[in-house]
């Protein structure tokens, strides 16, 4: 039964040819101690009859079908259009909820109206004592890279306090609808990867903070759609890294980041991928996409 003080949470997940994985997520949500939520599944142009299977097995979900694959940002944006909750909880379909996950995240948002996003601690599903994410470091304005705090460490409750972080994690992030209304939707130019980092830049620029709540935990199977070491992942990671620099880095740092990506990172990766033709083509294609999509105008200070 719904508790009077529980805001409605719209849980949005994107499915692409992964019916069984998405079913596992939905089943874990049903075990949550939080009661006031709706589940929105965006089927991103699946070819395996995912939509029919999910609707048959879980008739209470909102199933939104797209004829084409809109990518991570586009799929989630489509889900937002159908959400009626006060908070939106974006989760990858390859995650598994813990019982108090939503209660803890909602409590954090309710206690601080200047919070723009909250993420839980993310643990590896296959090795649930190992941390994947408990916050993110600042993005380097030269290399356009950052790190997940705690990644690879054994969880011994060394991270047990809520704290501000530079970026939420796209696999699990809860955002008040009023913040989305203010800053706008995710940028669909990214398609995959870096889109939540770009979104977090805009959210922080609007004056909101981003927190990680380590007491709230979720398990992540990771890269179940793109593959853990696939050419598709290589392509979109590279393409989006370059695009992030174009959208978020200014002045001299912008020029330095472009020089680094073209003159250092590209040759280095070409050499390391010399005997892996498929990944080499994916990497080079990603860089060429950026060179052919949009003018590289100088961004002033």
GROMACS .gro file of C-alpha atoms in nm:
model
  301
    1UNK     CA    1   0.000   0.000   0.000
    2UNK     CA    2   0.120   0.349  -0.085
    3UNK     CA    3   0.251   0.556   0.204
    4UNK     CA    4   0.126   0.916   0.218
    5UNK     CA    5   0.476   1.062   0.229
    6UNK     CA    6   0.609   0.864  -0.068
    7UNK     CA    7   0.643   1.070  -0.386
    8UNK     CA    8   0.554   0.884  -0.705
    9UNK     CA    9   0.869   0.756  -0.877
   10UNK     CA   10   0.867   0.682  -1.250
   11UNK     CA   11   1.120   0.405  -1.315
   12UNK     CA   12   1.241   0.418  -1.675
   13UNK     CA   13   1.447   0.149  -1.842
   14UNK     CA   14   1.535   0.089  -2.207
   15UNK     CA   15   1.518  -0.258  -2.360
   16UNK     CA   16   1.685  -0.369  -2.682
   17UNK     CA   17   1.664  -0.739  -2.770
   18UNK     CA   18   1.713  -0.838  -2.405
   19UNK     CA   19   1.382  -0.971  -2.279
   20UNK     CA   20   1.521  -1.201  -2.010
   21UNK     CA   21   1.757  -0.934  -1.873
   22UNK     CA   22   1.476  -0.677  -1.854
   23UNK     CA   23   1.247  -0.932  -1.687
   24UNK     CA   24   1.509  -0.984  -1.417
   25UNK     CA   25   1.510  -0.610  -1.346
   26UNK     CA   26   1.131  -0.589  -1.322
   27UNK     CA   27   1.115  -0.886  -1.088
   28UNK     CA   28   1.371  -0.724  -0.858
   29UNK     CA   29   1.173  -0.398  -0.851
   30UNK     CA   30   0.871  -0.588  -0.721
   31UNK     CA   31   1.070  -0.683  -0.409
   32UNK     CA   32   1.137  -0.317  -0.323
   33UNK     CA   33   1.022  -0.177   0.011
   34UNK     CA   34   0.913   0.137  -0.175
   35UNK     CA   35   0.554   0.113  -0.292
   36UNK     CA   36   0.466   0.424  -0.490
   37UNK     CA   37   0.614   0.379  -0.836
   38UNK     CA   38   0.536   0.311  -1.198
   39UNK     CA   39   0.753   0.109  -1.436
   40UNK     CA   40   0.808   0.242  -1.787
   41UNK     CA   41   0.986   0.014  -2.033
   42UNK     CA   42   1.093   0.169  -2.362
   43UNK     CA   43   1.146  -0.099  -2.624
   44UNK     CA   44   1.411   0.048  -2.853
   45UNK     CA   45   1.325  -0.115  -3.185
   46UNK     CA   46   1.385  -0.474  -3.070
   47UNK     CA   47   1.365  -0.753  -3.329
   48UNK     CA   48   1.303  -1.041  -3.086
   49UNK     CA   49   0.939  -0.969  -2.993
   50UNK     CA   50   1.055  -0.821  -2.664
   51UNK     CA   51   0.758  -0.586  -2.643
   52UNK     CA   52   0.498  -0.862  -2.666
   53UNK     CA   53   0.678  -1.087  -2.418
   54UNK     CA   54   0.722  -0.811  -2.161
   55UNK     CA   55   0.363  -0.691  -2.188
   56UNK     CA   56   0.231  -1.046  -2.151
   57UNK     CA   57   0.446  -1.122  -1.848
   58UNK     CA   58   0.402  -0.784  -1.677
   59UNK     CA   59   0.067  -0.634  -1.782
   60UNK     CA   60   0.095  -0.352  -1.525
   61UNK     CA   61   0.403  -0.187  -1.683
   62UNK     CA   62   0.385   0.104  -1.926
   63UNK     CA   63   0.539  -0.034  -2.243
   64UNK     CA   64   0.645   0.226  -2.499
   65UNK     CA   65   0.760   0.087  -2.833
   66UNK     CA   66   0.985   0.271  -3.075
   67UNK     CA   67   1.012   0.143  -3.431
   68UNK     CA   68   1.379   0.240  -3.441
   69UNK     CA   69   1.668   0.227  -3.196
   70UNK     CA   70   1.685   0.576  -3.044
   71UNK     CA   71   1.995   0.507  -2.835
   72UNK     CA   72   2.024   0.550  -2.459
   73UNK     CA   73   1.940   0.920  -2.454
   74UNK     CA   74   1.660   0.900  -2.710
   75UNK     CA   75   1.501   0.597  -2.546
   76UNK     CA   76   1.505   0.755  -2.201
   77UNK     CA   77   1.375   1.084  -2.339
   78UNK     CA   78   1.082   0.895  -2.491
   79UNK     CA   79   1.013   0.740  -2.152
   80UNK     CA   80   1.014   1.082  -1.985
   81UNK     CA   81   0.728   1.190  -2.212
   82UNK     CA   82   0.508   0.922  -2.054
   83UNK     CA   83   0.624   0.964  -1.692
   84UNK     CA   84   0.387   1.112  -1.434
   85UNK     CA   85   0.605   1.079  -1.123
   86UNK     CA   86   0.760   1.355  -0.915
   87UNK     CA   87   1.096   1.180  -0.950
   88UNK     CA   88   1.231   0.986  -1.246
   89UNK     CA   89   1.463   0.692  -1.178
   90UNK     CA   90   1.667   0.596  -1.484
   91UNK     CA   91   1.806   0.243  -1.458
   92UNK     CA   92   1.982   0.017  -1.704
   93UNK     CA   93   1.784  -0.295  -1.783
   94UNK     CA   94   2.083  -0.505  -1.669
   95UNK     CA   95   2.059  -0.385  -1.308
   96UNK     CA   96   1.907  -0.556  -1.004
   97UNK     CA   97   1.739  -0.359  -0.725
   98UNK     CA   98   1.801  -0.399  -0.354
   99UNK     CA   99   1.511  -0.370  -0.111
  100UNK     CA  100   1.575  -0.017   0.025
  101UNK     CA  101   1.725   0.134  -0.290
  102UNK     CA  102   1.442   0.371  -0.384
  103UNK     CA  103   1.352   0.463  -0.025
  104UNK     CA  104   1.707   0.582   0.045
  105UNK     CA  105   1.738   0.780  -0.279
  106UNK     CA  106   1.399   0.947  -0.233
  107UNK     CA  107   1.486   1.041   0.125
  108UNK     CA  108   1.802   1.211   0.003
  109UNK     CA  109   1.612   1.415  -0.256
  110UNK     CA  110   1.338   1.506  -0.007
  111UNK     CA  111   1.595   1.633   0.243
  112UNK     CA  112   1.768   1.870  -0.001
  113UNK     CA  113   1.576   2.068  -0.263
  114UNK     CA  114   1.902   2.181  -0.428
  115UNK     CA  115   1.988   1.825  -0.526
  116UNK     CA  116   1.964   1.773  -0.900
  117UNK     CA  117   2.059   1.404  -0.921
  118UNK     CA  118   2.132   1.116  -0.685
  119UNK     CA  119   2.297   0.783  -0.767
  120UNK     CA  120   2.341   0.476  -0.546
  121UNK     CA  121   2.655   0.272  -0.492
  122UNK     CA  122   2.683   0.036  -0.788
  123UNK     CA  123   2.823  -0.312  -0.731
  124UNK     CA  124   2.915  -0.575  -0.988
  125UNK     CA  125   2.640  -0.835  -1.017
  126UNK     CA  126   2.884  -1.119  -1.085
  127UNK     CA  127   3.097  -1.020  -0.785
  128UNK     CA  128   2.865  -0.834  -0.548
  129UNK     CA  129   3.130  -0.735  -0.296
  130UNK     CA  130   3.325  -0.536  -0.558
  131UNK     CA  131   3.241  -0.172  -0.623
  132UNK     CA  132   3.189  -0.034  -0.972
  133UNK     CA  133   3.085   0.320  -0.874
  134UNK     CA  134   3.051   0.531  -0.562
  135UNK     CA  135   3.100   0.872  -0.721
  136UNK     CA  136   3.306   1.020  -1.005
  137UNK     CA  137   3.613   1.238  -1.026
  138UNK     CA  138   3.623   1.562  -1.221
  139UNK     CA  139   3.656   1.533  -1.598
  140UNK     CA  140   4.001   1.623  -1.730
  141UNK     CA  141   3.968   1.912  -1.972
  142UNK     CA  142   4.263   1.782  -2.171
  143UNK     CA  143   4.226   1.403  -2.190
  144UNK     CA  144   3.844   1.413  -2.155
  145UNK     CA  145   3.857   1.124  -1.909
  146UNK     CA  146   3.758   1.074  -1.548
  147UNK     CA  147   3.733   0.783  -1.305
  148UNK     CA  148   3.475   0.612  -1.091
  149UNK     CA  149   3.555   0.644  -0.723
  150UNK     CA  150   3.601   0.305  -0.557
  151UNK     CA  151   3.603   0.107  -0.880
  152UNK     CA  152   3.747  -0.241  -0.824
  153UNK     CA  153   3.765  -0.203  -0.446
  154UNK     CA  154   3.615  -0.452  -0.206
  155UNK     CA  155   3.314  -0.298  -0.033
  156UNK     CA  156   3.400  -0.285   0.337
  157UNK     CA  157   3.175   0.013   0.410
  158UNK     CA  158   3.471   0.249   0.364
  159UNK     CA  159   3.234   0.468   0.162
  160UNK     CA  160   2.942   0.510   0.400
  161UNK     CA  161   2.852   0.880   0.383
  162UNK     CA  162   2.640   1.068   0.132
  163UNK     CA  163   2.859   1.314  -0.057
  164UNK     CA  164   2.866   1.541  -0.356
  165UNK     CA  165   3.018   1.406  -0.673
  166UNK     CA  166   3.088   1.547  -1.018
  167UNK     CA  167   2.877   1.298  -1.212
  168UNK     CA  168   2.591   1.056  -1.157
  169UNK     CA  169   2.605   0.712  -1.319
  170UNK     CA  170   2.374   0.647  -1.612
  171UNK     CA  171   2.307   0.291  -1.495
  172UNK     CA  172   2.113   0.428  -1.195
  173UNK     CA  173   2.027   0.794  -1.139
  174UNK     CA  174   1.719   0.957  -0.986
  175UNK     CA  175   1.623   1.311  -1.087
  176UNK     CA  176   1.334   1.536  -0.983
  177UNK     CA  177   1.105   1.617  -1.275
  178UNK     CA  178   1.131   1.988  -1.194
  179UNK     CA  179   1.505   1.970  -1.270
  180UNK     CA  180   1.443   1.802  -1.606
  181UNK     CA  181   1.184   2.069  -1.688
  182UNK     CA  182   1.444   2.336  -1.614
  183UNK     CA  183   1.752   2.196  -1.791
  184UNK     CA  184   1.586   2.001  -2.072
  185UNK     CA  185   1.620   1.642  -2.190
  186UNK     CA  186   1.936   1.443  -2.260
  187UNK     CA  187   2.126   1.531  -2.576
  188UNK     CA  188   2.050   1.262  -2.835
  189UNK     CA  189   2.361   1.339  -3.041
  190UNK     CA  190   2.553   1.103  -2.810
  191UNK     CA  191   2.336   0.797  -2.879
  192UNK     CA  192   2.545   0.588  -2.633
  193UNK     CA  193   2.791   0.687  -2.355
  194UNK     CA  194   2.879   1.028  -2.206
  195UNK     CA  195   2.519   1.150  -2.235
  196UNK     CA  196   2.463   1.144  -1.858
  197UNK     CA  197   2.795   1.325  -1.805
  198UNK     CA  198   2.686   1.596  -2.049
  199UNK     CA  199   2.350   1.615  -1.868
  200UNK     CA  200   2.522   1.646  -1.531
  201UNK     CA  201   2.727   1.939  -1.663
  202UNK     CA  202   2.404   2.119  -1.751
  203UNK     CA  203   2.241   2.030  -1.419
  204UNK     CA  204   2.537   2.163  -1.219
  205UNK     CA  205   2.545   2.476  -1.436
  206UNK     CA  206   2.182   2.536  -1.335
  207UNK     CA  207   2.292   2.549  -0.970
  208UNK     CA  208   2.208   2.198  -0.854
  209UNK     CA  209   2.439   1.952  -0.683
  210UNK     CA  210   2.485   1.581  -0.754
  211UNK     CA  211   2.511   1.329  -0.472
  212UNK     CA  212   2.600   0.964  -0.435
  213UNK     CA  213   2.422   0.768  -0.162
  214UNK     CA  214   2.640   0.466  -0.068
  215UNK     CA  215   2.380   0.313   0.165
  216UNK     CA  216   2.157   0.270  -0.141
  217UNK     CA  217   2.291  -0.016  -0.352
  218UNK     CA  218   2.220  -0.164  -0.694
  219UNK     CA  219   2.384  -0.452  -0.881
  220UNK     CA  220   2.499  -0.406  -1.240
  221UNK     CA  221   2.555  -0.683  -1.494
  222UNK     CA  222   2.718  -0.424  -1.729
  223UNK     CA  223   2.734  -0.399  -2.110
  224UNK     CA  224   2.471  -0.664  -2.173
  225UNK     CA  225   2.343  -0.479  -2.482
  226UNK     CA  226   2.663  -0.353  -2.647
  227UNK     CA  227   2.899  -0.627  -2.526
  228UNK     CA  228   3.187  -0.577  -2.281
  229UNK     CA  229   3.453  -0.556  -2.553
  230UNK     CA  230   3.263  -0.501  -2.875
  231UNK     CA  231   3.343  -0.278  -3.175
  232UNK     CA  232   3.009  -0.108  -3.111
  233UNK     CA  233   3.126  -0.006  -2.764
  234UNK     CA  234   3.462   0.113  -2.902
  235UNK     CA  235   3.286   0.323  -3.165
  236UNK     CA  236   3.038   0.498  -2.937
  237UNK     CA  237   3.278   0.553  -2.647
  238UNK     CA  238   3.524   0.723  -2.882
  239UNK     CA  239   3.262   0.922  -3.070
  240UNK     CA  240   3.096   1.046  -2.752
  241UNK     CA  241   3.424   1.134  -2.580
  242UNK     CA  242   3.509   1.368  -2.866
  243UNK     CA  243   3.156   1.510  -2.872
  244UNK     CA  244   3.165   1.577  -2.497
  245UNK     CA  245   3.475   1.791  -2.547
  246UNK     CA  246   3.306   1.986  -2.823
  247UNK     CA  247   3.002   2.061  -2.606
  248UNK     CA  248   3.154   2.121  -2.263
  249UNK     CA  249   3.513   2.247  -2.284
  250UNK     CA  250   3.594   2.611  -2.361
  251UNK     CA  251   3.885   2.838  -2.445
  252UNK     CA  252   4.243   2.715  -2.460
  253UNK     CA  253   4.145   2.388  -2.290
  254UNK     CA  254   3.912   2.315  -2.580
  255UNK     CA  255   4.195   2.351  -2.831
  256UNK     CA  256   4.425   2.142  -2.614
  257UNK     CA  257   4.165   1.867  -2.578
  258UNK     CA  258   4.112   1.849  -2.956
  259UNK     CA  259   4.489   1.839  -3.012
  260UNK     CA  260   4.523   1.563  -2.754
  261UNK     CA  261   4.245   1.352  -2.905
  262UNK     CA  262   4.368   1.393  -3.263
  263UNK     CA  263   4.746   1.404  -3.222
  264UNK     CA  264   4.806   1.178  -2.921
  265UNK     CA  265   4.507   0.956  -2.847
  266UNK     CA  266   4.433   0.868  -3.210
  267UNK     CA  267   4.787   0.760  -3.307
  268UNK     CA  268   4.827   0.572  -2.979
  269UNK     CA  269   4.506   0.378  -3.032
  270UNK     CA  270   4.579   0.314  -3.398
  271UNK     CA  271   4.908   0.154  -3.294
  272UNK     CA  272   4.753  -0.053  -3.014
  273UNK     CA  273   4.470  -0.171  -3.241
  274UNK     CA  274   4.693  -0.238  -3.542
  275UNK     CA  275   4.626  -0.612  -3.526
  276UNK     CA  276   4.258  -0.578  -3.439
  277UNK     CA  277   4.111  -0.449  -3.761
  278UNK     CA  278   3.745  -0.441  -3.650
  279UNK     CA  279   3.815  -0.225  -3.345
  280UNK     CA  280   4.056  -0.009  -3.544
  281UNK     CA  281   3.785   0.065  -3.800
  282UNK     CA  282   3.536   0.138  -3.520
  283UNK     CA  283   3.778   0.376  -3.347
  284UNK     CA  284   3.873   0.564  -3.665
  285UNK     CA  285   3.510   0.585  -3.779
  286UNK     CA  286   3.415   0.749  -3.451
  287UNK     CA  287   3.676   1.019  -3.494
  288UNK     CA  288   3.577   1.076  -3.856
  289UNK     CA  289   3.213   1.111  -3.748
  290UNK     CA  290   3.312   1.408  -3.532
  291UNK     CA  291   3.517   1.563  -3.811
  292UNK     CA  292   3.221   1.545  -4.048
  293UNK     CA  293   2.943   1.646  -3.807
  294UNK     CA  294   2.951   2.009  -3.707
  295UNK     CA  295   3.206   2.285  -3.746
  296UNK     CA  296   3.504   2.298  -3.511
  297UNK     CA  297   3.471   2.662  -3.420
  298UNK     CA  298   3.687   2.811  -3.145
  299UNK     CA  299   3.505   2.848  -2.814
  300UNK     CA  300   3.608   3.173  -2.638
  301UNK     CA  301   3.675   3.202  -2.268
   0.00000   0.00000   0.00000
